[in-house]
Coordinates of C-alpha atoms and ligand atoms in Angstrom, one line a residue:
X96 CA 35.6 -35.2 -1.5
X97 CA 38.7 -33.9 0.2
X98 CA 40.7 -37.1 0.7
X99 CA 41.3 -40.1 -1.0
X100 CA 42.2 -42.8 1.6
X101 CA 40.0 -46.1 1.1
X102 CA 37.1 -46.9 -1.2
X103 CA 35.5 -48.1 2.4
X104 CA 35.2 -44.4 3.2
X105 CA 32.4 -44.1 -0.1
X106 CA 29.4 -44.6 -0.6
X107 CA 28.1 -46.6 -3.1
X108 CA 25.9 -42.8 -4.2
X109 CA 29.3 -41.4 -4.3
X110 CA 31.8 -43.5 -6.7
X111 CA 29.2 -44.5 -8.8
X112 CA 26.7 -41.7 -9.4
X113 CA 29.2 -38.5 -8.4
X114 CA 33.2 -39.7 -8.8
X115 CA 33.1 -42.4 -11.8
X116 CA 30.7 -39.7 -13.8
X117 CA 33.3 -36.7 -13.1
X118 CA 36.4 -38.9 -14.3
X119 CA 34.5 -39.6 -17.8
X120 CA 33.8 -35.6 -17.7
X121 CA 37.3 -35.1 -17.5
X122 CA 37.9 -37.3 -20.9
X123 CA 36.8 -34.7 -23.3
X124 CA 38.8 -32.2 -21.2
X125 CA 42.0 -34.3 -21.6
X126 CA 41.7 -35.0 -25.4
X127 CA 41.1 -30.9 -25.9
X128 CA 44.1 -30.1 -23.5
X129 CA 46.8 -32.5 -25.0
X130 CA 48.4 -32.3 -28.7
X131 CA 49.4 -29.1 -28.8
X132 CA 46.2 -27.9 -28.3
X133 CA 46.5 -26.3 -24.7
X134 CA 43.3 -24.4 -23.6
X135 CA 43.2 -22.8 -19.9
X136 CA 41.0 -24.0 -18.2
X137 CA 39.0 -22.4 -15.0
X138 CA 40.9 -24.9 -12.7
X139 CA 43.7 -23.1 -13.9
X140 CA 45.5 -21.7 -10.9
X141 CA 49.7 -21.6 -11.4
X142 CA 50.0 -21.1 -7.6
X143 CA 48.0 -24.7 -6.9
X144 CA 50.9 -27.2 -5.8
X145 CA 50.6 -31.0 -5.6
X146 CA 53.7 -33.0 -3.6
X147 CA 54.1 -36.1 -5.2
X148 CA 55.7 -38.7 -2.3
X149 CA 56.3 -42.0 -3.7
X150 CA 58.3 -44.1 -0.9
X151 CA 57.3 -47.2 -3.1
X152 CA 58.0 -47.6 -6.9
X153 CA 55.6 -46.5 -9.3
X154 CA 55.5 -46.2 -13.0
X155 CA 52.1 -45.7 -13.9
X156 CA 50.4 -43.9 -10.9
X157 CA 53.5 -41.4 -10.5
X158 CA 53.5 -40.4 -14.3
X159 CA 49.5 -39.8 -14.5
X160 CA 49.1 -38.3 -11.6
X161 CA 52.4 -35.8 -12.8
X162 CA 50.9 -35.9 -16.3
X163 CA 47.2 -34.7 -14.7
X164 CA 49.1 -32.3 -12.3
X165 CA 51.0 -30.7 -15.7
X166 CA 47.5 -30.4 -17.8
X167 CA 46.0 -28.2 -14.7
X168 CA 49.1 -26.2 -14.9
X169 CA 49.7 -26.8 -11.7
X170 CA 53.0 -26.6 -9.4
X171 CA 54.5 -30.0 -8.7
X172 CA 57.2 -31.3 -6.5
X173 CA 58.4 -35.0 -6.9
X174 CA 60.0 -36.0 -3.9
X175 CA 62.7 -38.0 -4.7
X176 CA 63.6 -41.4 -3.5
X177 CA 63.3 -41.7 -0.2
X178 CA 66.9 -42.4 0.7
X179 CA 67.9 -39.0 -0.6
X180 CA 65.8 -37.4 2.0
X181 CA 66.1 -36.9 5.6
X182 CA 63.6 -40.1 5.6
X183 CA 67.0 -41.8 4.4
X184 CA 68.5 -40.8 8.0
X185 CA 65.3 -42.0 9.9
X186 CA 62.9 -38.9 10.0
X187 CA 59.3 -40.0 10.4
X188 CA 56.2 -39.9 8.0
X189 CA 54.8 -37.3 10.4
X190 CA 57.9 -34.7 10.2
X191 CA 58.2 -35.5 6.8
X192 CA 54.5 -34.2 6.0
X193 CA 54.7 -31.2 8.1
X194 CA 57.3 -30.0 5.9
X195 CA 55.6 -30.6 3.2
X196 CA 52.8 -28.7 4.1
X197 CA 55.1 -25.7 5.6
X198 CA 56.0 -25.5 1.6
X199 CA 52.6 -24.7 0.6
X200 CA 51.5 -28.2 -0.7
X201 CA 47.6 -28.0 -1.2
X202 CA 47.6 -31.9 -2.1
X203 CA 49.7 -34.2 -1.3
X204 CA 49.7 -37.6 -3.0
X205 CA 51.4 -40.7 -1.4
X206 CA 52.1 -43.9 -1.7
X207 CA 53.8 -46.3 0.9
X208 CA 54.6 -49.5 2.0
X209 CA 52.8 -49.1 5.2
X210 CA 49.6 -49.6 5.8
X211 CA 47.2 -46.5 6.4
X212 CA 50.0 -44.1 6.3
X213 CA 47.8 -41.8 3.9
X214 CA 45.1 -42.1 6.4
X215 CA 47.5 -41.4 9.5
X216 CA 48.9 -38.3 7.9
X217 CA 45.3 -36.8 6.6
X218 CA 44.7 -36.9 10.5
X219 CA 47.6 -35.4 12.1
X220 CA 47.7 -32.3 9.3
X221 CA 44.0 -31.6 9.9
X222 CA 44.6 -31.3 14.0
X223 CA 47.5 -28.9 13.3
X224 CA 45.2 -26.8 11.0
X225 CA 46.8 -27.5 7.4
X226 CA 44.5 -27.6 4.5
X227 CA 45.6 -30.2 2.3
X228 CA 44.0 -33.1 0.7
X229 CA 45.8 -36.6 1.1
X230 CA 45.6 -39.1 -1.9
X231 CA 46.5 -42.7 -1.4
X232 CA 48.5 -43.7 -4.3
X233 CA 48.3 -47.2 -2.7
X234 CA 49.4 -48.2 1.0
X235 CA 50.7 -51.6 1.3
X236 CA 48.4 -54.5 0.9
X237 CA 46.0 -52.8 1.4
X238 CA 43.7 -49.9 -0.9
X239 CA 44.4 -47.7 -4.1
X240 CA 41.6 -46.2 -4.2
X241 CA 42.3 -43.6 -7.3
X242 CA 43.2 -46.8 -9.2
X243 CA 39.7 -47.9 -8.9
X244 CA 38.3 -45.1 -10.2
X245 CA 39.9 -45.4 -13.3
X246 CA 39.1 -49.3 -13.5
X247 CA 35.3 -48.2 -13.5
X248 CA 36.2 -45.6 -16.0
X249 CA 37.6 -48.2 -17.8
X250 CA 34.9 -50.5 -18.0
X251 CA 32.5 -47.5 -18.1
X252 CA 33.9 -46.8 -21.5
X253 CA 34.7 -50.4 -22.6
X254 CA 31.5 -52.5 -21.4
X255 CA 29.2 -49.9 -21.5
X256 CA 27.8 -50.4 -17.8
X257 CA 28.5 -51.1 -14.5
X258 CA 26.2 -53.4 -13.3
X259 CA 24.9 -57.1 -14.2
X260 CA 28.4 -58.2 -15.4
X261 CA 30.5 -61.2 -14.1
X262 CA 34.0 -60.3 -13.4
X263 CA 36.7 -62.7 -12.5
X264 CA 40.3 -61.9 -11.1
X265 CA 43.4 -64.1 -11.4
X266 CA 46.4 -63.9 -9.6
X267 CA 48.0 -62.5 -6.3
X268 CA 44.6 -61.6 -4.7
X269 CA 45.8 -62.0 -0.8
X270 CA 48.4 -58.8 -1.6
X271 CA 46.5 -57.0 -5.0
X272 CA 45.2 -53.8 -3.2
X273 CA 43.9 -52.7 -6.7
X274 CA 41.7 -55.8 -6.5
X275 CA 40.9 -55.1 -2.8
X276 CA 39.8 -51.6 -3.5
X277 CA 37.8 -52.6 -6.8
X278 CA 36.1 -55.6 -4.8
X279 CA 35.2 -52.7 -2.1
X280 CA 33.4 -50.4 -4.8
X281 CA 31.6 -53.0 -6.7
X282 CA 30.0 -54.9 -3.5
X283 CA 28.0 -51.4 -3.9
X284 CA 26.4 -53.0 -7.3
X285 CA 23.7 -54.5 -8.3
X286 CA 24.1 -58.2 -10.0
X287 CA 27.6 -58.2 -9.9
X288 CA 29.4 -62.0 -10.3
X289 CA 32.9 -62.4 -9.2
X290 CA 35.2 -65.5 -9.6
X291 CA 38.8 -65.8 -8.0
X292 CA 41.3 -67.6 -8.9
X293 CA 44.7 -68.1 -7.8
X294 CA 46.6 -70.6 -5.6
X295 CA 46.5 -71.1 -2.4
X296 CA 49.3 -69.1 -1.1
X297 CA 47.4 -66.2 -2.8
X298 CA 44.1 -66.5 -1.8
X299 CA 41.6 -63.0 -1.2
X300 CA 41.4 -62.3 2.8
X301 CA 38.3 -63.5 3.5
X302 CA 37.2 -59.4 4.5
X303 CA 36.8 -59.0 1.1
X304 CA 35.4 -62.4 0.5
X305 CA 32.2 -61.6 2.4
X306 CA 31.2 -58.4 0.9
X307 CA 29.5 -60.4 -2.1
X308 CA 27.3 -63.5 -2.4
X309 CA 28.0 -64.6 -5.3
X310 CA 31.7 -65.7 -5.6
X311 CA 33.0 -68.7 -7.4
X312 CA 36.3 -69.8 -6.6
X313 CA 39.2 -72.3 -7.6
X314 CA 42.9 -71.9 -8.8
X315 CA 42.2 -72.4 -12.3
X316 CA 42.0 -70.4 -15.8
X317 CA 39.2 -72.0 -17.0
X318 CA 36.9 -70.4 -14.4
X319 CA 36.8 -67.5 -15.8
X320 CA 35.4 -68.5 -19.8
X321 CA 32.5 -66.7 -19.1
X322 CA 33.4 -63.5 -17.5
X323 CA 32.8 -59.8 -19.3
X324 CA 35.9 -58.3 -17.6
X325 CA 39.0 -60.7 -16.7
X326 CA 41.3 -58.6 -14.0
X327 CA 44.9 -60.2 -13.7
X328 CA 47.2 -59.2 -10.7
X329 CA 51.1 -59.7 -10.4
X330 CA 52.3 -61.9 -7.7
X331 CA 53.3 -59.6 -4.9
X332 CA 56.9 -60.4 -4.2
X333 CA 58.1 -57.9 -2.2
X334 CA 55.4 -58.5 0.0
X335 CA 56.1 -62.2 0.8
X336 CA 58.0 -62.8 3.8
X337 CA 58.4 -67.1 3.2
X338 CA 60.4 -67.6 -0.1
X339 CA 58.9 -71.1 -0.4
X340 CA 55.5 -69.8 -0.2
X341 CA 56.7 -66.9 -2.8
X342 CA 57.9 -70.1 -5.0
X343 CA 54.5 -72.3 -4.9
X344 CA 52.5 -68.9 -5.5
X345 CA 55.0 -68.0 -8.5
X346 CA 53.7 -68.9 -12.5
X347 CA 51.3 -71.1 -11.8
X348 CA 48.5 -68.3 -13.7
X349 CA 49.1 -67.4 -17.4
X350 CA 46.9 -66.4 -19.9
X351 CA 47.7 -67.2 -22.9
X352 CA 46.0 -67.0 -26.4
X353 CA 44.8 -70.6 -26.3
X354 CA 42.9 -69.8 -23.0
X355 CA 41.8 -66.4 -24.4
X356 CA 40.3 -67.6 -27.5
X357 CA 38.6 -70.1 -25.0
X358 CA 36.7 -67.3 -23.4
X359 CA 33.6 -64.9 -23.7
X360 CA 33.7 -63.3 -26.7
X361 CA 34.5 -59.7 -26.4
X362 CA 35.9 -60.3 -23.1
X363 CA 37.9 -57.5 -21.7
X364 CA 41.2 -58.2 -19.9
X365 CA 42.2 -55.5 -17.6
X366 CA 45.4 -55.6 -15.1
X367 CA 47.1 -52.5 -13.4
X368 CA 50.0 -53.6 -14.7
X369 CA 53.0 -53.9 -14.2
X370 CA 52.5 -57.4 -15.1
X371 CA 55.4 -60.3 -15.1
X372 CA 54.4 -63.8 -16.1
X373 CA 50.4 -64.0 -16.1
X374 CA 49.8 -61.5 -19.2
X375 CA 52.0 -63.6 -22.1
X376 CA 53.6 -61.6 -25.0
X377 CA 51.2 -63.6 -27.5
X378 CA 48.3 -61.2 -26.2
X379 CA 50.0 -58.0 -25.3
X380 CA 48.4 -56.6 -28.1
X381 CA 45.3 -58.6 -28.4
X382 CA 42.7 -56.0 -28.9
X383 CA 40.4 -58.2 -25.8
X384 CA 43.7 -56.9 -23.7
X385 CA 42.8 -53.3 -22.9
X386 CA 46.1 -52.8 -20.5
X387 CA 46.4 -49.0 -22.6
X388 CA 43.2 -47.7 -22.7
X389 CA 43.1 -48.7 -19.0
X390 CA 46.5 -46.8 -18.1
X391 CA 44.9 -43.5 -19.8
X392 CA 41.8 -43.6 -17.9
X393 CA 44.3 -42.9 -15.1
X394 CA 44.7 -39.5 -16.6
X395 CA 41.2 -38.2 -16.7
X396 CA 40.6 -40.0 -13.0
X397 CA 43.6 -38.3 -11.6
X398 CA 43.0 -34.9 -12.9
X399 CA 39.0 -35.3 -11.4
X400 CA 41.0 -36.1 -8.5
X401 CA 43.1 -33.3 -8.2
X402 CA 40.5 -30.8 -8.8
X403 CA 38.0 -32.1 -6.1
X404 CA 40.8 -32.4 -3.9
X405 CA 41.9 -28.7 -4.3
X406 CA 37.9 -27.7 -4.3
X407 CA 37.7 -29.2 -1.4
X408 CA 40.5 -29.3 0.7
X409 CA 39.5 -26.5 3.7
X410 CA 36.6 -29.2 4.6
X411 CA 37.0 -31.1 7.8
X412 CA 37.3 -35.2 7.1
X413 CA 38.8 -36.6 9.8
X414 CA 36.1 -36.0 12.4
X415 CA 35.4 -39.0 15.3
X416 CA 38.4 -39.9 15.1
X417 CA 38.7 -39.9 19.2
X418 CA 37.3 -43.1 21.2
X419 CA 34.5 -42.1 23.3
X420 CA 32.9 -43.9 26.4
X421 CA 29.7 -42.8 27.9
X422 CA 28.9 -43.6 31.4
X423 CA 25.4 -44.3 32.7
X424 CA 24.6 -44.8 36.3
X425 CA 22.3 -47.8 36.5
X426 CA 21.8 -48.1 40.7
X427 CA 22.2 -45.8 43.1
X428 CA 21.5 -46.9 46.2
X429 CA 23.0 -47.3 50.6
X430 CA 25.2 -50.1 50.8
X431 CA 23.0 -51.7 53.8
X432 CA 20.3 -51.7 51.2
X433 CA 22.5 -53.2 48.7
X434 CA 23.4 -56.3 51.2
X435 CA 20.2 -56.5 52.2
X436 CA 19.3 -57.4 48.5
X437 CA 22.6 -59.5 48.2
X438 CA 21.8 -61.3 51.1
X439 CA 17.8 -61.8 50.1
X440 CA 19.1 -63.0 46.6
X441 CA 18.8 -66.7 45.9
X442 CA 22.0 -66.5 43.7
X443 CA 25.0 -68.4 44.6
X444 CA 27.9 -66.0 46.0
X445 CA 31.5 -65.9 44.3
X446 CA 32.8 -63.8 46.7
X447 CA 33.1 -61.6 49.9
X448 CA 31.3 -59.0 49.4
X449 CA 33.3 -55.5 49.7
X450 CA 32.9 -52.2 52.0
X451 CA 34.8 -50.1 50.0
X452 CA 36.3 -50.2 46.2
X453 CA 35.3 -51.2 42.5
X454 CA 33.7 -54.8 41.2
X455 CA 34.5 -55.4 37.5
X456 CA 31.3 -57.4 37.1
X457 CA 30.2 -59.2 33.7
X458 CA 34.0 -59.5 31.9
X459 CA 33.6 -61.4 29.3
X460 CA 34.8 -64.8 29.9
X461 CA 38.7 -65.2 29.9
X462 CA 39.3 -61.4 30.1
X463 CA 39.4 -60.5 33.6
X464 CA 43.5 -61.9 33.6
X465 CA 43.7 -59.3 30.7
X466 CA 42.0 -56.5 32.4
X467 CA 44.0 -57.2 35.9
X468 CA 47.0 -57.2 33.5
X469 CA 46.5 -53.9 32.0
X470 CA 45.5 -52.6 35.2
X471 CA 48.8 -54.1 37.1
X472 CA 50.6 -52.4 34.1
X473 CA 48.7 -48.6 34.4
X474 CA 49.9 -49.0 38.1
X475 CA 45.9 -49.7 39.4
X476 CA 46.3 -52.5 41.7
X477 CA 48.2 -51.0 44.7
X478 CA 46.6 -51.9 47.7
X479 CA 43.7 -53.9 49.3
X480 CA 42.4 -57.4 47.9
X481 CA 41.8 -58.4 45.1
X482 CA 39.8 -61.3 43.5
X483 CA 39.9 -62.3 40.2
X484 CA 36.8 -64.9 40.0
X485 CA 36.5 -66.8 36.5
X486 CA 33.6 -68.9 34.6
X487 CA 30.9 -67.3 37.0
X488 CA 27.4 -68.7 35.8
X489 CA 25.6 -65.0 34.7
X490 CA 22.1 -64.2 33.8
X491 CA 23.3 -62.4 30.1
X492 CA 25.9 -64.6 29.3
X493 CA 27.0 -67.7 30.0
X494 CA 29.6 -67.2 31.9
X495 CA 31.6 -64.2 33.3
X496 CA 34.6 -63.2 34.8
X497 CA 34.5 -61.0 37.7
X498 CA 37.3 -58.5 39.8
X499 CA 36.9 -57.1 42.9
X500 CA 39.6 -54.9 43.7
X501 CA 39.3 -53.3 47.5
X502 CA 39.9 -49.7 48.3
X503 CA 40.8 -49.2 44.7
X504 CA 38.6 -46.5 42.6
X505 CA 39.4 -46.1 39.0
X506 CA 39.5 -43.0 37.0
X507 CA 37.5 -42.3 33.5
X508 CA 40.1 -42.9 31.3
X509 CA 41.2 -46.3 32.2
X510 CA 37.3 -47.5 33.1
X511 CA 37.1 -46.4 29.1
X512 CA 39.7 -48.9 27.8
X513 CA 37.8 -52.0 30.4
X514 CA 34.8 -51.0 28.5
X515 CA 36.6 -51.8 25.2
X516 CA 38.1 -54.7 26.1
X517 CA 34.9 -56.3 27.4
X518 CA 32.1 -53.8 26.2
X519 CA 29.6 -55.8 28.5
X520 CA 31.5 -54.8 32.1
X521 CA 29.5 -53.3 34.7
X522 CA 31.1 -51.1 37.1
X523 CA 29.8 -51.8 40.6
X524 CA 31.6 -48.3 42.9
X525 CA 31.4 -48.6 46.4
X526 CA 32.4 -45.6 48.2
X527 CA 30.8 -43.8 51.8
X528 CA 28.2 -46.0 52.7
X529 CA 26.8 -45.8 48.7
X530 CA 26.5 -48.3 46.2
X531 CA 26.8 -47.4 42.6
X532 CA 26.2 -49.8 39.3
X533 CA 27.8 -47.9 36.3
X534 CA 27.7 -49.2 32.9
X535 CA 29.6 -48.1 29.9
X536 CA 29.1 -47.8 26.4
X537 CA 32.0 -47.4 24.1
X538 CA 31.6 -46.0 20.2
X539 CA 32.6 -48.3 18.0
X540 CA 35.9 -46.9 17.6
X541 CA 38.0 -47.8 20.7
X542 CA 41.5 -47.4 21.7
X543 CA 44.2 -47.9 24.5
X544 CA 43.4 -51.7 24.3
X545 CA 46.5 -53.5 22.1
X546 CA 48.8 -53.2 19.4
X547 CA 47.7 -53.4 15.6
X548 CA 49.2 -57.4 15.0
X549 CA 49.9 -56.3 11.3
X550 CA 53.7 -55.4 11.5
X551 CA 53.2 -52.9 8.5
X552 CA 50.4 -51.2 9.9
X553 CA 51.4 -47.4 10.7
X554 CA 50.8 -47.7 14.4
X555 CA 53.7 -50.0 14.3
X556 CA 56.0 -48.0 12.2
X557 CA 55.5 -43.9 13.4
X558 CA 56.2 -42.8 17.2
X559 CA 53.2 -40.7 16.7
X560 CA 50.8 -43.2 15.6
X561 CA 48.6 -44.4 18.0
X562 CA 46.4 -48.0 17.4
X563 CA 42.6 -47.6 17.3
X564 CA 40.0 -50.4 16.4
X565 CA 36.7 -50.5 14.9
X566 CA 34.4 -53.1 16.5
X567 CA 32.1 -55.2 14.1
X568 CA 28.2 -55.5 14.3
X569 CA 28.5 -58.6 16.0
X570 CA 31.8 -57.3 18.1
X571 CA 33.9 -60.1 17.6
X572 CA 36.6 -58.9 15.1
X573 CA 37.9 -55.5 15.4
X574 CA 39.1 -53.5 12.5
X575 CA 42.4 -51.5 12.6
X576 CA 41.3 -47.5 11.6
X577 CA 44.6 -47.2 9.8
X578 CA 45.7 -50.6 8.1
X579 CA 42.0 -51.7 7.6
X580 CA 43.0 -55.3 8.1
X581 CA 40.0 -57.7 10.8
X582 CA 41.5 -59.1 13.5
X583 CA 39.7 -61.7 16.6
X584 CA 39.8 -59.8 19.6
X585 CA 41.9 -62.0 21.3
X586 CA 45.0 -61.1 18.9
X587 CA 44.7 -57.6 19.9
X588 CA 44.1 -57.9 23.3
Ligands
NCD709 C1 49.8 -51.7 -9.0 C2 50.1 -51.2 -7.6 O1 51.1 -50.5 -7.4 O2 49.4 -51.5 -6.7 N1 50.1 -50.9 -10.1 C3 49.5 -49.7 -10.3 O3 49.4 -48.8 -9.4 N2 49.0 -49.4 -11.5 C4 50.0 -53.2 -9.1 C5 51.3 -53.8 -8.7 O4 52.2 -53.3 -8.2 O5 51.3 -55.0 -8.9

């Protein structure tokens, strides 16, 4: 393990039977280190130096992660707040890291308001041949990964196991990326029950929704009176953009004694804290309230973290990260043979057949105006004619669009991003006297076809960023690569 980006990039193997086991390893080594009772240990390497860039606040996840840096013995720098930097007079993430890892930075640990920043940065530094591992200290909405970790320490330690156990979580669950990352590791687990609760306005995306089966959910307390672990989350506020919204999601969730004394007995009640309303001063201390023990565990995770990071930090992470399209020809054959067989086929005909250029054949239904608009906007449609022919009866689908564009050949490049846009297309070449049917197959990474819609997402907020997708099994939602949120196809396109 190099970087820590997204709990989506672990295996199930991984957190539970390799990362959660070396965080409780590293318990022992914390209670020996601290009080005064300093050992050096053989991670011990002065020379090792962490950056520390927090361009959100933190309390908890900046001090442990400082307080884990300091027990190695290792060198820190803690960038300060962002407006004291050159980020203060617009300089991007990408510059920003590159300095960072001109001063000798072996791991850099982050945390931003934009969405698969950590993941965009562990990228570019690997192309320009740094060695540094990247730890998401939380991005956005969306994961916090090393916060996980210590959850599952934390209930390691607390409930003894972690499988066949119902966990429930209250609260801001659309914007909680602690809960998001924790729902992510646990889908890996066997017999695992999960109840939400929380308003409307706050709901869990429904991506996270379908990684479990068994999911109860409702917008009250009472929900959760048989849960072993009860996870609270704080309203997001800085994240809502309507106030009103904000308002109807604000106070509604609070746990107070009376509703505590109503539940499982020896429930645990975890929350990454910091907390605002939903935790009530009545319980703060409540030994069922574990907020303390939970905030250690972040030592012992983070200092695991470090040293795998360090360990591992020449390794190469951020491979496929390149949209590929392979090209297959399907027909080859003389174009008088080819209308010959045209002519012989009972088939109805859309349109005049060509001598000469490219027929987009099998678009997906609705998309040929797209790919004619990308194409008008790559500068592709010069001369000759050009049909676009919709809602064609087809033999695969449907329906299908169709374009014939005459005299016009297209390069590799741009045939690529057709493919993603409609990853059925057929590319029908005609070109001296030979007809050619060419079919394309994109990975299911694909690029050059929209903009991320998530206005946080780092493709929107860095120069350098560019958007890239990852299709679904069933190909109808894409998946940003950076912000991780699932979009419909037709909102990127
Ligand atoms: C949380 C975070 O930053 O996501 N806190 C943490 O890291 N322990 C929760 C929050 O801000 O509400």
């Amino acid at each position: 393990m190099k970087n820590i980006i997204s709990i989506r990039d672990f295996s199930g193997e991984q957190i539970f039977e390799e990362i959660v086991p070396g965080c409780l390893e590293q318990v022992e080594y914390v209670r020996s280190v601290t009080g005064n009772k300093r050992k050096q240990d053989i991670a011990y390497d002065p020379l090792v130096k962490v950056t520390h860039l927090f361009l959100e606040k933190s309390t908890r996840t900046m001090s442990s992660y400082v307080e884990a840096n300091d027990l190695l013995g290792w060198r820190r720098f803690i960038v300060p707040d962002k407006d004291l930097t050159a980020m203060g007079k617009g300089e991007s993430i990408a510059n920003t890291i590159r300095m960072h890892a001109i001063f000798n930075t072996d791991i850099l640990v982050m945390r931003s308001k934009i969405e698969g920043a950590q993941r965009f940065v562990a990228e570019i530094l690997e192309q320009e041949g740094y060695e540094i591992s990247v730890q998401n200290a939380g991005d956005g909405t969306n994961q916090h990964p090393t916060q996980t970790f210590l959850d599952l320490l934390t209930i390691l330690m607390k409930l003894g196991r972690l499988d066949n156990f119902k966990i429930g979580f209250f609260g801001d669950l659309k914007y909680g990326r602690t809960i998001h990352s924790l729902l992510c590791a646990l889908a890996h687990r066997k017999n695992i029950s999960v109840v939400l609760v929380s308003t409307p306005e706050t709901a869990l995306p429904a991506q996270y929704k379908k990684l479990f089966s068994n999911i109860t959910e409702g917008d009250s307390l009472e929900l959760l009176s048989d849960c072993h672990v009860v996870y609270g989350g704080r309203v997001q506020e800085e994240r809502f953009e309507d106030q009103f919204e904000l308002k109807r999601a604000m106070g509604k969730l609070k746990l107070t004694l009376a509703i505590l004394n109503s539940y499982r007995k020896g429930v645990l009640v975890m929350h990454p804290m910091p907390y605002t309303f939903e935790i009530t001063p009545e319980i703060r201390l409540d030994k069922r309230v574990i907020l303390d023990n939970q905030v250690w565990c972040g030592i012992p995770s983070r200092i695991f973290c470090l040293r795998e990071g360090y360990k591992n930090k020449n390794e190469k992470e951020c491979k496929n990260i390149k949209a590929k399209c392979k090209f297959t020809t399907a027909e080859n054959k003389s174009l008088d043979e080819y209308f010959k067989e045209r002519s012989s086929r009972k088939a109805q005909k859309y349109f005049k057949p060509i001598r000469s250029g490219t027929v987009i054949d099998h678009i997906a239904r609705g998309f040929a105006i797209k790919i004619r608009g990308f194409l008008n906007s790559t500068g592709n449609l010069s001369s000759g004619v050009k049909h676009l022919i919709e809602d064609v009866p087809s033999k695969t689908s449907e329906y299908k669009d169709v374009l014939v564009l005459e005299n016009i050949f297209l390069e590799k490049d741009i045939c690529s991003v057709i493919a993603s846009i409609s990853p059925d297309v057929t590319f029908n070449v005609i070109r001296d006297g030979v007809f050619q049917k060419i079919r394309a197959t994109t990975s299911n990474l694909i690029s050059g076809i929209g903009k991320c819609p998530n206005p946080n997402c780092i493709t929107r907020n860095d120069p350098e960023a560019k958007a890239k997708f990852h299709r679904s099994p069933t190909g109808d939602e894409l998946s940003c690569h950076y912000c991780e949120k699932e979009f419909k196809r037709e909102e990127i396109i």
